[in-house]
mmCIF file of C-alpha atoms in Angstrom:
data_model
loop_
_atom_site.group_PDB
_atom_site.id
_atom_site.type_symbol
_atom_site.label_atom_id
_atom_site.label_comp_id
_atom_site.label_asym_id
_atom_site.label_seq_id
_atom_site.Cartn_x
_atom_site.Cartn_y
_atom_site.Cartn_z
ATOM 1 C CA UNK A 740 -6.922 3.401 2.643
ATOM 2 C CA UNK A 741 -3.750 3.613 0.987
ATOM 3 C CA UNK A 742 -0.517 2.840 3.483
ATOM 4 C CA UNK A 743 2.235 1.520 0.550
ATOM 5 C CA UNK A 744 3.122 3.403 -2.625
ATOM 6 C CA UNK A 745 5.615 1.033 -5.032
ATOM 7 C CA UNK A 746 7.162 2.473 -8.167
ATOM 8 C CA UNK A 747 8.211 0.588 -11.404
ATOM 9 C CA UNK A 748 11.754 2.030 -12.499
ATOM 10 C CA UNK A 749 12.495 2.003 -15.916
ATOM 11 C CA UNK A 750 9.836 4.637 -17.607
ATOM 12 C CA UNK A 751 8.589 5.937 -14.447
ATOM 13 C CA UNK A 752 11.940 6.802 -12.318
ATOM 14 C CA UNK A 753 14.440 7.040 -14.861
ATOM 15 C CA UNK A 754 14.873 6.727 -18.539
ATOM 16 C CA UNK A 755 16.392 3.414 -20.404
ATOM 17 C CA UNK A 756 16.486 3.003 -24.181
ATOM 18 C CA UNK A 757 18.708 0.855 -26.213
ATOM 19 C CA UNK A 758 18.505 3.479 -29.059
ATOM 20 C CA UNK A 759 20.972 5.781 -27.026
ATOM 21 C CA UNK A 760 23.540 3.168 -27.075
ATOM 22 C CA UNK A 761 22.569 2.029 -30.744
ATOM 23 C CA UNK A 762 22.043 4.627 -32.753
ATOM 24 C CA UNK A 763 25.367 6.007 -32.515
ATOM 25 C CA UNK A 764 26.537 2.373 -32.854
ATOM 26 C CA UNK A 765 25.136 1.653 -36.445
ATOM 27 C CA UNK A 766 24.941 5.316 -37.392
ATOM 28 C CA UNK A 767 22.445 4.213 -38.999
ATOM 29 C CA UNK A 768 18.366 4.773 -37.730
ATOM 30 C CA UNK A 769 17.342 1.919 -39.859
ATOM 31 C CA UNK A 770 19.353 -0.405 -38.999
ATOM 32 C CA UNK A 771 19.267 0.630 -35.500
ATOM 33 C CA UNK A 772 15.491 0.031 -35.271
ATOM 34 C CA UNK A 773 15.870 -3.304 -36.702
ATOM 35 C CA UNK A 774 18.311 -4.483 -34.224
ATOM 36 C CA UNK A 775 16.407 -2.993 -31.281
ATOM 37 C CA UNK A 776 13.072 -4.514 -32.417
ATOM 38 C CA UNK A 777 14.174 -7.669 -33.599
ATOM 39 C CA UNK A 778 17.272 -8.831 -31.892
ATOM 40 C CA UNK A 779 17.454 -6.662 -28.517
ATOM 41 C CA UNK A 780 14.524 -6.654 -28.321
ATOM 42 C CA UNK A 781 12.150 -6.687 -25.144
ATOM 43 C CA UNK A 782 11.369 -10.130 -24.928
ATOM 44 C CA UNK A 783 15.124 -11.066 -25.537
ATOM 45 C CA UNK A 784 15.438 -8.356 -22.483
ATOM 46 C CA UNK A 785 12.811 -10.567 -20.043
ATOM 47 C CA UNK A 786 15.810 -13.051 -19.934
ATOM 48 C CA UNK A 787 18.352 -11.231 -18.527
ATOM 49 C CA UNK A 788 15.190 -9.418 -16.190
ATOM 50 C CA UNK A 789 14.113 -12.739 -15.378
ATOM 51 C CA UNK A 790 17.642 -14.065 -14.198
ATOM 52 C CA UNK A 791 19.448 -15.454 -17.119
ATOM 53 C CA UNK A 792 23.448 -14.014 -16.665
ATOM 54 C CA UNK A 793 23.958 -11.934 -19.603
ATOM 55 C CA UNK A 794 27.186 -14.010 -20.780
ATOM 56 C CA UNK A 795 24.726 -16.886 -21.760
ATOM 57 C CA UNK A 796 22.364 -14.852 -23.289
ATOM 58 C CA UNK A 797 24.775 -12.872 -25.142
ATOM 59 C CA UNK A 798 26.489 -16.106 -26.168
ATOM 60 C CA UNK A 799 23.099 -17.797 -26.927
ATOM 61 C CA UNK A 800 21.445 -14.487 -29.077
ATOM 62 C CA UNK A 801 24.744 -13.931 -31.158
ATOM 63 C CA UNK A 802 24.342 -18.044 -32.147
ATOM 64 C CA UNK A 803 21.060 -17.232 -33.545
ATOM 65 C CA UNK A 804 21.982 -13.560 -34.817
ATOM 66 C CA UNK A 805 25.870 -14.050 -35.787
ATOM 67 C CA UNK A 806 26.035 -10.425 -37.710
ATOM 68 C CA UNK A 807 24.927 -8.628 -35.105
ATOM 69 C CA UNK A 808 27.692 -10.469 -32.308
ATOM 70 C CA UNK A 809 29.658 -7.453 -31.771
ATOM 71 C CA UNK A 810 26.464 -4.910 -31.264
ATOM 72 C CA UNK A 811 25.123 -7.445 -28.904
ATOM 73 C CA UNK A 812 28.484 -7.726 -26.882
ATOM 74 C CA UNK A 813 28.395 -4.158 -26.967
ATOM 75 C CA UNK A 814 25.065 -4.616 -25.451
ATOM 76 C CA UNK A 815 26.570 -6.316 -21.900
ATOM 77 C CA UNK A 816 29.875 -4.244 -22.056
ATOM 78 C CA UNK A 817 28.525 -0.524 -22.195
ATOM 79 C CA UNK A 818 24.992 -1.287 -20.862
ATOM 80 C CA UNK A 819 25.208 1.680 -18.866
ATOM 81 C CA UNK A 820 24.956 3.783 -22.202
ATOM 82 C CA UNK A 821 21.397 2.666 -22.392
ATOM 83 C CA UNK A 822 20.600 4.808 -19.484
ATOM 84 C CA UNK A 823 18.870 8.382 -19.802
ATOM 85 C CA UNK A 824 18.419 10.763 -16.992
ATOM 86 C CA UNK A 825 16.174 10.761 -14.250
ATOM 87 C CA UNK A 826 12.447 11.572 -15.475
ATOM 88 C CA UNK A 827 11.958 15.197 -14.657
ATOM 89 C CA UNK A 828 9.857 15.842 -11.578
ATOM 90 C CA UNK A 829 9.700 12.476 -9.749
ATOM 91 C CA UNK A 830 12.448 13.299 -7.382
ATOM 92 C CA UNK A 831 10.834 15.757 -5.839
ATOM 93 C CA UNK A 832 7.361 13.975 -5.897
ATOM 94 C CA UNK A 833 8.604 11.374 -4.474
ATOM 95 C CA UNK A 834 10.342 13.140 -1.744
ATOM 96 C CA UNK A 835 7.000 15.215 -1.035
ATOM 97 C CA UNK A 836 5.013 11.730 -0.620
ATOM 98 C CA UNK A 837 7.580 10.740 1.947
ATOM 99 C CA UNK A 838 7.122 14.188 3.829
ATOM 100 C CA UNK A 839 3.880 13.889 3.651
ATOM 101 C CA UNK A 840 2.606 10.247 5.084
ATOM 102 C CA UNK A 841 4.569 7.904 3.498
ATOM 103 C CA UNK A 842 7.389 7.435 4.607
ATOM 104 C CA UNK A 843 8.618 4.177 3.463
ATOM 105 C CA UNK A 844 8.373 3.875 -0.329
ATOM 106 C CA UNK A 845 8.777 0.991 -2.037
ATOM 107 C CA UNK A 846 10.070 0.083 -5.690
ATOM 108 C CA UNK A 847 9.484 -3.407 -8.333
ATOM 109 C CA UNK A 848 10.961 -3.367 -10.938
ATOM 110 C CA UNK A 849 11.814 -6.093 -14.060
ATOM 111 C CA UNK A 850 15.842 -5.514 -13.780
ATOM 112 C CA UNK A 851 18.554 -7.883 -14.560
ATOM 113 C CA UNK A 852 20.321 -8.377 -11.426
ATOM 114 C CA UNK A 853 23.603 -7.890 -12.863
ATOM 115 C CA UNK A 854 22.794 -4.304 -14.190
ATOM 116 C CA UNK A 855 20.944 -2.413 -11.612
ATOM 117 C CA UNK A 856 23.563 -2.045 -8.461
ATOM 118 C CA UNK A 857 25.297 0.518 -11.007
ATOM 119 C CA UNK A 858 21.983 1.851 -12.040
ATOM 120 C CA UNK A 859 21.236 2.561 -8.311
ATOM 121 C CA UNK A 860 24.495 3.755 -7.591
ATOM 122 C CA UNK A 861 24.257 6.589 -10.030
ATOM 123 C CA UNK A 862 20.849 7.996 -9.855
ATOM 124 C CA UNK A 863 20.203 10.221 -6.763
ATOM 125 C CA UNK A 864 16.474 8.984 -6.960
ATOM 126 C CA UNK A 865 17.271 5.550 -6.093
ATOM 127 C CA UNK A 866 18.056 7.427 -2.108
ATOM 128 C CA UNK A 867 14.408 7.696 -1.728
ATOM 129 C CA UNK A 868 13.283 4.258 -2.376
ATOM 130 C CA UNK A 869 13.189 1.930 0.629
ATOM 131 C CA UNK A 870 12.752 -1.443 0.006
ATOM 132 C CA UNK A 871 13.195 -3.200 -3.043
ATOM 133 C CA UNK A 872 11.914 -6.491 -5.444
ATOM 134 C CA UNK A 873 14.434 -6.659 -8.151
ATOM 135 C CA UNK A 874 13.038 -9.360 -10.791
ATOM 136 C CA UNK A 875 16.380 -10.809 -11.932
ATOM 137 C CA UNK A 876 17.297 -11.344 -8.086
ATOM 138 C CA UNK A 877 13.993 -13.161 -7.082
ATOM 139 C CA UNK A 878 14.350 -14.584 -10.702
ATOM 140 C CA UNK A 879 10.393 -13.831 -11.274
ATOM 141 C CA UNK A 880 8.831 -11.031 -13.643
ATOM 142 C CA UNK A 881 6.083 -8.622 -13.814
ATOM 143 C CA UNK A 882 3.082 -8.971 -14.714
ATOM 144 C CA UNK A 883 3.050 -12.358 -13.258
ATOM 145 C CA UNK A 884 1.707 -12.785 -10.081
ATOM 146 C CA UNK A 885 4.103 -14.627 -8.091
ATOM 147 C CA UNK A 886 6.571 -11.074 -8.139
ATOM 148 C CA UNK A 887 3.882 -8.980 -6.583
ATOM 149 C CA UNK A 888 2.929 -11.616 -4.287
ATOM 150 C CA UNK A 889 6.957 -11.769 -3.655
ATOM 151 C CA UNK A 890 6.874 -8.220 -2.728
ATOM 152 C CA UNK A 891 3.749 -8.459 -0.468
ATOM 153 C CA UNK A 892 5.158 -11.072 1.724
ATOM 154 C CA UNK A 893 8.696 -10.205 1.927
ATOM 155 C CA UNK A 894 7.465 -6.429 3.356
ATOM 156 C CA UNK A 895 4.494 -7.536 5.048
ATOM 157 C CA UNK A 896 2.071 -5.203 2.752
ATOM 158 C CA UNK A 897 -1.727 -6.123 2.309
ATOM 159 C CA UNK A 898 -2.745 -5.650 -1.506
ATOM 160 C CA UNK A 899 -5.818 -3.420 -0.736
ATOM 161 C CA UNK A 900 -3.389 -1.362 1.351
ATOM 162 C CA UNK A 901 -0.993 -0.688 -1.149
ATOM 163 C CA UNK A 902 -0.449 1.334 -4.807
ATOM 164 C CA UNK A 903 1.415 0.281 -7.401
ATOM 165 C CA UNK A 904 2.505 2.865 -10.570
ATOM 166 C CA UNK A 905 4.023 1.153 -13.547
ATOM 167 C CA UNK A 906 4.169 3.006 -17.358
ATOM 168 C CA UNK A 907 3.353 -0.704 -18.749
ATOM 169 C CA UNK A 908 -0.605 -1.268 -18.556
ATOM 170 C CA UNK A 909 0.209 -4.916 -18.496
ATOM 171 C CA UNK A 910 1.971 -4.409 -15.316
ATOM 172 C CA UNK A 911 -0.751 -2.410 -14.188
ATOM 173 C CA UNK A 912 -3.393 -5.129 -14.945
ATOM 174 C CA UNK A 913 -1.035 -7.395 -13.492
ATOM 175 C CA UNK A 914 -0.853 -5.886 -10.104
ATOM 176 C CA UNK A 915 -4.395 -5.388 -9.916
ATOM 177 C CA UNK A 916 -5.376 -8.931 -10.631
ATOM 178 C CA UNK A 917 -3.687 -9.603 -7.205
ATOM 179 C CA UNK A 918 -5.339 -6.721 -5.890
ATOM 180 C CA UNK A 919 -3.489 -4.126 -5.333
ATOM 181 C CA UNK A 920 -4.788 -0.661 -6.758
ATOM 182 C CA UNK A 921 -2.402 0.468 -9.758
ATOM 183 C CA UNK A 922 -1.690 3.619 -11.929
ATOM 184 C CA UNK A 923 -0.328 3.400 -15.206
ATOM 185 C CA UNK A 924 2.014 6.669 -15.454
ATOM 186 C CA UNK A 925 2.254 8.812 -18.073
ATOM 187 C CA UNK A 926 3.903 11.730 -16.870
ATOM 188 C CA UNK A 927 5.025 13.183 -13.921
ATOM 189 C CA UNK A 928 1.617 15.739 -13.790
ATOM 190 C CA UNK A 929 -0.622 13.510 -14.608
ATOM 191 C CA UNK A 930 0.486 10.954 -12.364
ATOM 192 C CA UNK A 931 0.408 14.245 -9.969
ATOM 193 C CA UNK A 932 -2.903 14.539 -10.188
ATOM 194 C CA UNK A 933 -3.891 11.085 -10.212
ATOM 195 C CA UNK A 934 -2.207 10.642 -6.522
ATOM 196 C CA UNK A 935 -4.646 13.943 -5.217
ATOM 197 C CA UNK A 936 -7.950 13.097 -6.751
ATOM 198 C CA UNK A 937 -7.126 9.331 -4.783
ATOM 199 C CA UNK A 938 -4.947 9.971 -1.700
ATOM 200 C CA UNK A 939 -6.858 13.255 -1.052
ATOM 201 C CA UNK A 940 -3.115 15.237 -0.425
ATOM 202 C CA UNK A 941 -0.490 17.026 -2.984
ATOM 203 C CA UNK A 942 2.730 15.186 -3.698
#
């Protein structure tokens, strides 16, 4: 029986894309896509998500990428512009869940440390989610399984007890190697009717 619901963030509860920040940076798609793919790119990102301060990894990505110093300054100085809105329809979903049996909701999510406090802070959403793993504070990142381990223990949770819904399958694999039961979300519908046809109610 399912007693725990935990949400990713980023894809699931609001929307984050460098290309808001970049395109109007480079005015320039091409170029844009190339910087986003290849220099900020996501595996560049799991450093700051992981715990690296984003000073050093500024500092050490402009050493290897000296053209693109001042778009990846730009990067730690006007992060916020990465940010999207809320994804439609979750607020309310997740609101209904906590009306309706679950009252404590719980969120894990691969976040430098440094950026999320203002990403909390703005997003209304964020007043609905309980308790929190935040991967650049406990310096360890999905889809390993120390992080949803990390979660488990510091809430007291048992895996077969609890849900997980990530928009990354890797993420999703990677909470149920640990065994926790996992959705990948798509949209806020589907994921909808995912929760019915499995908790038996209507978020």
């Amino acid at each position: 029986m399912i007693k725990n619901i935990i949400f990713d963030f980023g894809g699931v509860l609001v929307d984050w894309n460098p290309h808001y920040l970049f395109d109007k940076y480079f005015n320039n798609i091409e170029e844009s896509d190339y910087f986003v793919e290849n220099v900020c790119n996501s595996e560049w990102n799991a450093e700051m998500d992981g715990g690296k301060p984003f000073e050093q990894a500024v500092k050490e990505r402009s050493a290897l990428f000296p053209k693109y110093a001042e778009a990846l300054k730009l990067y730690q100085t006007n992060w916020m512009d990465t940010m999207g809105e809320e994804i439609p329809g979750m607020y309310d979903l997740i609101k209904s869940l906590k009306e309706n049996g679950f009252p404590i909701i719980y969120g894990l999510t691969n976040w430098s440390a440094e950026t999320f406090p203002e990403v909390k802070k703005k997003y209304r959403i964020f007043e609905l989610i309980d308790n929190i793993v935040v991967s650049g504070e406990v310096k360890q990142l999905k889809p390993n399984p120390e992080i949803f381990h990390t979660l488990l223990d510091t809430y007291h949770l048992k895996a077969d007890e609890s849900l997980f819904i990530d928009d990354n399958i890797k993420n999703v694999e990677g909470a149920k190697s640990v065994g926790i039961n996992a959705l990948r979300f798509e949209n806020t519908t589907k994921l909808k009717d995912d929760l019915n046809k499995l908790l038996n109610c209507k978020p």
